[in-house]
PDB file of C-alpha atoms in Angstrom:
ATOM      1  CA  MET A 101      -0.087   0.170   0.188  1.00 34.00           C
ATOM      2  CA  ARG A 102       1.270   3.339  -0.738  1.00 34.00           C
ATOM      3  CA  LEU A 103      -0.470   5.119   2.040  1.00 34.00           C
ATOM      4  CA  HIS A 104       1.652   8.384   1.519  1.00 31.00           C
ATOM      5  CA  ASN A 105      -0.174   8.827  -1.804  1.00 31.00           C
ATOM      6  CA  THR A 106      -3.797   7.779  -0.423  1.00 31.00           C
ATOM      7  CA  THR A 107      -6.540  10.192  -1.001  1.00 32.00           C
ATOM      8  CA  LEU A 108     -10.047   9.664   0.055  1.00 33.00           C
ATOM      9  CA  GLY A 109     -13.007   9.569  -2.238  1.00 35.00           C
ATOM     10  CA  LEU A 110     -16.418   8.571  -1.739  1.00 34.00           C
ATOM     11  CA  SER A 111     -17.065   5.929  -3.889  1.00 30.00           C
ATOM     12  CA  ALA A 112     -20.008   6.942  -2.163  1.00 28.00           C
ATOM     13  CA  LEU A 113     -18.254   7.921  -0.196  1.00 33.00           C
ATOM     14  CA  THR A 114     -15.125   6.291  -2.358  1.00 32.00           C
ATOM     15  CA  VAL A 115     -14.781   6.973   1.247  1.00 36.00           C
ATOM     16  CA  LEU A 116     -11.693   4.933   1.880  1.00 41.00           C
ATOM     17  CA  ALA A 117      -9.451   4.609  -1.075  1.00 40.00           C
ATOM     18  CA  LEU A 118      -6.967   2.786   1.181  1.00 37.00           C
ATOM     19  CA  ALA A 119      -5.375   1.041  -1.536  1.00 35.00           C
ATOM     20  CA  GLY A 120      -3.778   4.537  -2.520  1.00 39.00           C
ATOM     21  CA  CYS A 121      -5.735   4.651  -5.565  1.00 33.00           C
ATOM     22  CA  PHE A 122      -9.163   5.645  -7.027  1.00 32.00           C
ATOM     23  CA  ASN A 123     -11.294   3.892  -9.583  1.00 34.00           C
ATOM     24  CA  GLY A 124     -11.082   6.582 -12.081  1.00 35.00           C
ATOM     25  CA  SER A 125     -14.027   8.406 -13.771  1.00 36.00           C
ATOM     26  CA  THR A 126     -17.101   6.931 -15.240  1.00 37.00           C
ATOM     27  CA  SER A 127     -19.916   8.243 -17.026  1.00 36.00           C
ATOM     28  CA  ALA A 128     -22.315   5.081 -17.279  1.00 36.00           C
ATOM     29  CA  ASP A 129     -25.149   4.688 -15.108  1.00 36.00           C
ATOM     30  CA  SER A 130     -24.642   1.880 -12.572  1.00 33.00           C
ATOM     31  CA  PRO A 131     -26.143  -1.315 -13.889  1.00 29.00           C
ATOM     32  CA  THR A 132     -26.353  -2.859 -10.237  1.00 29.00           C
ATOM     33  CA  ALA A 133     -28.312   0.149  -8.719  1.00 31.00           C
ATOM     34  CA  SER A 134     -32.183   0.302  -8.833  1.00 29.00           C
ATOM     35  CA  ALA A 135     -32.960   3.679 -10.849  1.00 32.00           C
ATOM     36  CA  PRO A 136     -35.181   5.979  -8.623  1.00 35.00           C
ATOM     37  CA  VAL A 137     -38.922   5.752  -9.249  1.00 35.00           C
ATOM     38  CA  ARG A 138     -40.278   8.532 -11.462  1.00 38.00           C
ATOM     39  CA  PRO A 139     -42.827  10.822  -9.643  1.00 39.00           C
ATOM     40  CA  GLU A 140     -46.373  10.620 -10.739  1.00 41.00           C
ATOM     41  CA  GLY A 141     -49.269  12.773 -10.276  1.00 45.00           C
ATOM     42  CA  LYS A 142     -48.941  16.041  -8.769  1.00 46.00           C
ATOM     43  CA  ASP A 143     -45.237  15.411  -7.887  1.00 51.00           C
ATOM     44  CA  ALA A 144     -44.721  14.722 -11.767  1.00 48.00           C
ATOM     45  CA  SER A 145     -42.959  18.247 -12.017  1.00 57.00           C
ATOM     46  CA  VAL A 146     -40.209  17.296  -9.757  1.00 62.00           C
ATOM     47  CA  PRO A 147     -36.826  17.156 -11.401  1.00 72.00           C
ATOM     48  CA  ARG A 148     -35.188  13.746 -11.642  1.00 84.00           C
ATOM     49  CA  PRO A 149     -31.932  12.938 -10.479  1.00 90.00           C
ATOM     50  CA  LEU A 150     -29.068  13.718 -13.356  1.00 92.00           C
ATOM     51  CA  SER A 151     -27.527  11.056 -15.353  1.00 94.00           C
ATOM     52  CA  SER A 152     -23.924   9.912 -14.834  1.00 94.00           C
ATOM     53  CA  ALA A 153     -23.259  11.391 -18.467  1.00 95.00           C
ATOM     54  CA  ALA A 154     -24.695  14.861 -17.079  1.00 95.00           C
ATOM     55  CA  LEU A 155     -22.439  14.590 -13.860  1.00 95.00           C
ATOM     56  CA  SER A 156     -19.196  13.661 -15.830  1.00 95.00           C
ATOM     57  CA  LYS A 157     -19.584  17.056 -17.469  1.00 95.00           C
ATOM     58  CA  ARG A 158     -19.580  19.132 -14.254  1.00 95.00           C
ATOM     59  CA  LEU A 159     -16.347  17.449 -12.692  1.00 96.00           C
ATOM     60  CA  LEU A 160     -13.481  19.554 -12.056  1.00 96.00           C
ATOM     61  CA  ASP A 161     -10.810  19.533 -14.797  1.00 95.00           C
ATOM     62  CA  GLU A 162      -7.244  20.536 -15.232  1.00 94.00           C
ATOM     63  CA  GLY A 163      -8.255  24.051 -16.011  1.00 94.00           C
ATOM     64  CA  ASP A 164      -9.993  24.504 -12.436  1.00 95.00           C
ATOM     65  CA  LEU A 165      -7.103  22.879 -10.479  1.00 93.00           C
ATOM     66  CA  GLY A 166      -4.084  25.098 -12.403  1.00 89.00           C
ATOM     67  CA  GLU A 167      -1.006  24.342 -14.109  1.00 89.00           C
ATOM     68  CA  GLY A 168       0.679  21.324 -13.141  1.00 91.00           C
ATOM     69  CA  TYR A 169      -2.231  18.961 -12.412  1.00 92.00           C
ATOM     70  CA  ILE A 170      -3.053  16.225 -14.714  1.00 93.00           C
ATOM     71  CA  ARG A 171      -6.043  13.718 -14.451  1.00 93.00           C
ATOM     72  CA  LYS A 172      -5.142  10.364 -13.429  1.00 89.00           C
ATOM     73  CA  PRO A 173      -5.969   7.218 -15.610  1.00 85.00           C
ATOM     74  CA  GLU A 174      -8.588   4.851 -14.676  1.00 75.00           C
ATOM     75  CA  GLN A 175      -7.173   2.240 -12.144  1.00 69.00           C
ATOM     76  CA  PRO A 176      -8.287  -1.551 -12.049  1.00 65.00           C
ATOM     77  CA  LYS A 177     -10.687  -2.062  -9.264  1.00 64.00           C
ATOM     78  CA  ARG A 178      -9.444  -3.794  -6.210  1.00 62.00           C
ATOM     79  CA  HIS A 179     -11.331  -6.608  -4.476  1.00 60.00           C
ATOM     80  CA  ASP A 180      -9.550  -7.120  -1.369  1.00 64.00           C
ATOM     81  CA  ALA A 181     -11.567  -8.184   1.766  1.00 73.00           C
ATOM     82  CA  VAL A 182     -12.578  -5.343   4.209  1.00 76.00           C
ATOM     83  CA  THR A 183     -12.723  -5.886   7.773  1.00 83.00           C
ATOM     84  CA  VAL A 184     -13.825  -3.228  10.204  1.00 86.00           C
ATOM     85  CA  THR A 185     -12.897  -3.452  13.830  1.00 88.00           C
ATOM     86  CA  GLY A 186     -13.402  -0.912  16.775  1.00 91.00           C
ATOM     87  CA  CYS A 187     -16.261   1.015  15.318  1.00 89.00           C
ATOM     88  CA  PRO A 188     -19.972  -0.581  16.259  1.00 89.00           C
ATOM     89  CA  ALA A 189     -21.436   2.134  14.159  1.00 87.00           C
ATOM     90  CA  LEU A 190     -19.461   1.224  10.846  1.00 83.00           C
ATOM     91  CA  GLU A 191     -19.707  -2.517  11.936  1.00 82.00           C
ATOM     92  CA  LYS A 192     -23.445  -2.137  12.018  1.00 80.00           C
ATOM     93  CA  LEU A 193     -23.606  -1.069   8.255  1.00 76.00           C
ATOM     94  CA  GLY A 194     -21.572  -3.556   6.853  1.00 68.00           C
ATOM     95  CA  ASP A 195     -17.748  -3.706   6.244  1.00 58.00           C
ATOM     96  CA  GLN A 196     -18.146  -2.316   2.891  1.00 54.00           C
ATOM     97  CA  ALA A 197     -19.156   0.749   4.352  1.00 58.00           C
ATOM     98  CA  ALA A 198     -15.530   1.553   5.146  1.00 59.00           C
ATOM     99  CA  VAL A 199     -14.742   1.744   1.413  1.00 51.00           C
ATOM    100  CA  GLY A 200     -18.256   3.404   0.543  1.00 47.00           C
ATOM    101  CA  GLY A 201     -19.975   0.264  -0.418  1.00 46.00           C
ATOM    102  CA  SER A 202     -23.061   1.253   1.268  1.00 46.00           C
ATOM    103  CA  LEU A 203     -23.766   4.594  -0.837  1.00 61.00           C
ATOM    104  CA  ASP A 204     -24.876   2.915  -3.919  1.00 69.00           C
ATOM    105  CA  PHE A 205     -26.372   6.042  -5.778  1.00 84.00           C
ATOM    106  CA  PRO A 206     -27.325   5.071  -9.234  1.00 84.00           C
ATOM    107  CA  ARG A 207     -25.924   8.199 -10.757  1.00 91.00           C
ATOM    108  CA  ARG A 208     -22.474   9.004 -10.150  1.00 91.00           C
ATOM    109  CA  ALA A 209     -19.078  10.339 -11.953  1.00 93.00           C
ATOM    110  CA  LYS A 210     -15.402  10.802 -10.487  1.00 91.00           C
ATOM    111  CA  ALA A 211     -12.061  11.953 -11.443  1.00 93.00           C
ATOM    112  CA  SER A 212      -8.927  12.165  -9.573  1.00 91.00           C
ATOM    113  CA  PHE A 213      -5.748  14.499 -10.222  1.00 93.00           C
ATOM    114  CA  THR A 214      -2.226  14.481  -9.411  1.00 90.00           C
ATOM    115  CA  TYR A 215       0.485  17.211  -9.511  1.00 88.00           C
ATOM    116  CA  THR A 216       3.283  16.891 -11.812  1.00 86.00           C
ATOM    117  CA  GLY A 217       5.605  19.204  -9.878  1.00 76.00           C
ATOM    118  CA  GLY A 218       7.484  16.510  -7.893  1.00 64.00           C
ATOM    119  CA  SER A 219       5.255  16.291  -5.157  1.00 62.00           C
ATOM    120  CA  ASP A 220       2.572  13.631  -4.024  1.00 61.00           C
ATOM    121  CA  SER A 221      -0.418  16.015  -4.228  1.00 82.00           C
ATOM    122  CA  GLU A 222      -3.453  14.417  -5.238  1.00 87.00           C
ATOM    123  CA  VAL A 223      -7.077  15.645  -5.103  1.00 91.00           C
ATOM    124  CA  ALA A 224     -10.228  13.755  -6.283  1.00 91.00           C
ATOM    125  CA  GLU A 225     -13.674  14.581  -6.697  1.00 93.00           C
ATOM    126  CA  GLU A 226     -16.926  12.618  -6.998  1.00 91.00           C
ATOM    127  CA  LEU A 227     -20.547  13.763  -7.852  1.00 94.00           C
ATOM    128  CA  TYR A 228     -23.743  11.756  -7.167  1.00 94.00           C
ATOM    129  CA  SER A 229     -27.394  12.566  -8.179  1.00 95.00           C
ATOM    130  CA  ASP A 230     -30.585  11.070  -6.344  1.00 95.00           C
ATOM    131  CA  THR A 231     -33.413  12.535  -4.734  1.00 94.00           C
ATOM    132  CA  GLU A 232     -32.623  15.471  -2.334  1.00 95.00           C
ATOM    133  CA  GLN A 233     -33.829  13.030   0.592  1.00 95.00           C
ATOM    134  CA  ARG A 234     -32.032  10.199  -0.457  1.00 94.00           C
ATOM    135  CA  LEU A 235     -28.728  12.086  -0.936  1.00 94.00           C
ATOM    136  CA  SER A 236     -29.088  13.815   2.498  1.00 95.00           C
ATOM    137  CA  ASP A 237     -30.055  10.597   4.277  1.00 93.00           C
ATOM    138  CA  GLY A 238     -27.232   8.449   2.508  1.00 90.00           C
ATOM    139  CA  VAL A 239     -24.478  10.778   2.915  1.00 91.00           C
ATOM    140  CA  GLY A 240     -25.334  11.838   6.495  1.00 91.00           C
ATOM    141  CA  ARG A 241     -25.520   8.243   7.554  1.00 88.00           C
ATOM    142  CA  ILE A 242     -21.848   7.501   6.348  1.00 87.00           C
ATOM    143  CA  PHE A 243     -20.232  10.648   7.721  1.00 89.00           C
ATOM    144  CA  GLU A 244     -22.203  10.239  10.913  1.00 90.00           C
ATOM    145  CA  ALA A 245     -21.012   6.595  11.267  1.00 88.00           C
ATOM    146  CA  MET A 246     -17.403   7.310  10.238  1.00 86.00           C
ATOM    147  CA  THR A 247     -17.035  10.111  12.903  1.00 89.00           C
ATOM    148  CA  SER A 248     -18.804   8.448  15.743  1.00 90.00           C
ATOM    149  CA  CYS A 249     -15.467   6.711  16.405  1.00 90.00           C
ATOM    150  CA  ARG A 250     -12.406   8.513  17.035  1.00 92.00           C
ATOM    151  CA  THR A 251     -10.381   5.555  16.192  1.00 93.00           C
ATOM    152  CA  TYR A 252     -10.894   2.169  14.583  1.00 90.00           C
ATOM    153  CA  GLN A 253      -8.835  -0.274  12.193  1.00 89.00           C
ATOM    154  CA  VAL A 254      -9.649  -1.199   8.771  1.00 86.00           C
ATOM    155  CA  ARG A 255      -8.041  -4.540   7.516  1.00 83.00           C
ATOM    156  CA  LEU A 256      -7.815  -4.374   3.681  1.00 77.00           C
ATOM    157  CA  GLY A 257      -6.653  -7.584   2.341  1.00 79.00           C
ATOM    158  CA  SER A 258      -3.707  -8.364   4.772  1.00 83.00           C
ATOM    159  CA  THR A 259      -3.006  -4.631   5.529  1.00 84.00           C
ATOM    160  CA  PRO A 260      -4.119  -3.377   8.794  1.00 88.00           C
ATOM    161  CA  VAL A 261      -4.964   0.605   8.607  1.00 87.00           C
ATOM    162  CA  THR A 262      -5.516   2.269  11.785  1.00 91.00           C
ATOM    163  CA  ILE A 263      -7.764   5.304  11.113  1.00 90.00           C
ATOM    164  CA  THR A 264      -8.416   8.382  13.203  1.00 91.00           C
ATOM    165  CA  THR A 265     -11.345  10.776  12.373  1.00 91.00           C
ATOM    166  CA  ARG A 266     -12.645  14.152  13.419  1.00 93.00           C
ATOM    167  CA  LYS A 267     -15.395  15.963  12.214  1.00 94.00           C
ATOM    168  CA  VAL A 268     -14.768  19.794  11.145  1.00 93.00           C
ATOM    169  CA  LEU A 269     -16.894  22.467   9.950  1.00 90.00           C
ATOM    170  CA  ALA A 270     -17.549  23.124   6.307  1.00 86.00           C
ATOM    171  CA  GLU A 271     -18.020  26.532   4.751  1.00 82.00           C
ATOM    172  CA  ALA A 272     -21.497  27.598   5.473  1.00 80.00           C
ATOM    173  CA  ARG A 273     -22.326  29.383   2.576  1.00 87.00           C
ATOM    174  CA  LEU A 274     -21.725  26.123   0.563  1.00 91.00           C
ATOM    175  CA  GLY A 275     -24.827  24.357  -0.758  1.00 93.00           C
ATOM    176  CA  GLU A 276     -27.798  23.356   1.373  1.00 95.00           C
ATOM    177  CA  GLU A 277     -26.185  20.737   3.329  1.00 96.00           C
ATOM    178  CA  ARG A 278     -22.524  20.055   4.145  1.00 95.00           C
ATOM    179  CA  TRP A 279     -20.336  17.565   5.869  1.00 95.00           C
ATOM    180  CA  SER A 280     -16.483  17.629   6.231  1.00 94.00           C
ATOM    181  CA  GLN A 281     -13.826  15.336   8.123  1.00 92.00           C
ATOM    182  CA  LEU A 282     -10.253  14.702   8.742  1.00 92.00           C
ATOM    183  CA  LEU A 283      -8.995  11.279   8.474  1.00 89.00           C
ATOM    184  CA  THR A 284      -5.471  10.007   9.627  1.00 90.00           C
ATOM    185  CA  PHE A 285      -4.532   6.905   7.899  1.00 88.00           C
ATOM    186  CA  THR A 286      -1.793   4.792   9.893  1.00 89.00           C
ATOM    187  CA  ALA A 287      -0.058   1.918   8.410  1.00 86.00           C
ATOM    188  CA  GLY A 288       3.552   0.365   8.395  1.00 86.00           C
ATOM    189  CA  GLY A 289       4.689   3.121  10.587  1.00 87.00           C
ATOM    190  CA  ARG A 290       3.616   5.900   8.145  1.00 87.00           C
ATOM    191  CA  SER A 291       0.870   8.303   8.372  1.00 87.00           C
ATOM    192  CA  SER A 292      -1.246  10.473   5.848  1.00 86.00           C
ATOM    193  CA  VAL A 293      -3.878  13.078   6.699  1.00 89.00           C
ATOM    194  CA  VAL A 294      -6.729  13.465   4.402  1.00 90.00           C
ATOM    195  CA  LYS A 295      -9.597  15.872   4.160  1.00 92.00           C
ATOM    196  CA  GLN A 296     -13.123  14.962   2.779  1.00 91.00           C
ATOM    197  CA  THR A 297     -15.970  17.497   2.092  1.00 94.00           C
ATOM    198  CA  ALA A 298     -19.256  16.692   0.896  1.00 94.00           C
ATOM    199  CA  VAL A 299     -21.889  19.498  -0.236  1.00 96.00           C
ATOM    200  CA  ARG A 300     -25.510  18.665  -1.442  1.00 96.00           C
ATOM    201  CA  VAL A 301     -26.783  21.252  -4.002  1.00 96.00           C
ATOM    202  CA  GLY A 302     -30.521  20.218  -4.813  1.00 94.00           C
ATOM    203  CA  ARG A 303     -30.302  16.777  -6.399  1.00 95.00           C
ATOM    204  CA  VAL A 304     -26.405  16.574  -6.740  1.00 96.00           C
ATOM    205  CA  VAL A 305     -23.635  16.023  -4.021  1.00 95.00           C
ATOM    206  CA  ALA A 306     -20.023  16.905  -4.625  1.00 95.00           C
ATOM    207  CA  VAL A 307     -17.340  15.420  -2.685  1.00 93.00           C
ATOM    208  CA  VAL A 308     -13.691  16.752  -2.693  1.00 93.00           C
ATOM    209  CA  SER A 309     -10.920  14.749  -1.070  1.00 90.00           C
ATOM    210  CA  GLY A 310      -7.275  15.324  -0.679  1.00 90.00           C
ATOM    211  CA  SER A 311      -5.114  17.233   1.525  1.00 89.00           C
ATOM    212  CA  SER A 312      -6.709  20.177   3.485  1.00 91.00           C
ATOM    213  CA  ALA A 313      -5.190  22.916   1.427  1.00 91.00           C
ATOM    214  CA  LEU A 314      -6.237  21.338  -1.882  1.00 92.00           C
ATOM    215  CA  VAL A 315      -9.844  20.627  -0.432  1.00 93.00           C
ATOM    216  CA  ASP A 316     -10.423  24.210   0.571  1.00 93.00           C
ATOM    217  CA  ALA A 317      -8.695  25.680  -2.595  1.00 93.00           C
ATOM    218  CA  HIS A 318     -11.182  23.693  -4.977  1.00 95.00           C
ATOM    219  CA  VAL A 319     -14.158  22.588  -3.016  1.00 95.00           C
ATOM    220  CA  GLU A 320     -15.994  26.182  -3.814  1.00 95.00           C
ATOM    221  CA  ARG A 321     -15.404  25.699  -7.606  1.00 95.00           C
ATOM    222  CA  ALA A 322     -16.647  22.012  -7.483  1.00 96.00           C
ATOM    223  CA  VAL A 323     -19.795  23.447  -5.988  1.00 95.00           C
ATOM    224  CA  ALA A 324     -20.299  25.812  -8.309  1.00 95.00           C
ATOM    225  CA  LYS A 325     -20.043  23.472 -11.140  1.00 95.00           C
ATOM    226  CA  ALA A 326     -22.427  21.090  -9.195  1.00 93.00           C
ATOM    227  CA  ARG A 327     -25.039  23.786  -8.889  1.00 89.00           C
ATOM    228  CA  GLU A 328     -24.893  24.347 -13.041  1.00 80.00           C
ATOM    229  CA  ALA A 329     -25.625  20.628 -13.071  1.00 62.00           C
ATOM    230  CA  HIS A 330     -28.609  21.222 -10.692  1.00 57.00           C
TER     231      HIS A 330
END
């Protein structure tokens, strides 16, 4: 595991990309998730969730991040067994909650970027679309579970990773709802601190993950583009 390169995403929450890589970007609707029911009757005018293709057009790009950033190519998905210990709230949701498995929104797009200037700076974004209530409940449930335990351990395959969490405040002016946390990953004597901020704008949730400085620098732009999608 290249823990020093780990960045957090929400794969719904690609919440723990503990393998040090993301799954890349996608523009196809999930074939396994059930699509939301189309409203009928007096609620027929309620806007439907956006497609993954529409969301992908609103992701951050190199122009948003600045000179020196390039988009990372899609990485093969890992299928390591995941075990969570020391956090009853996460254990109750299931071990896969620790890697974002329980946030299965059918509309999503994601991308990650790395800096070519010689450092290990990485930043990732994920966009999700569903009804406002489902987004609120789903994202809130995972963030609450992850920050309910100060410290817990995740075993990814044969690699034990100790995770320390702390809830932090997100900018109040961002979106209708916001969640933010700092996570410290420790494995093999090395540690990495990742900030993750999620903001709901109507039927879209934008999640930006990376170092605190990078998240703070780019989350407002990510929310602005998510608002355009909304």
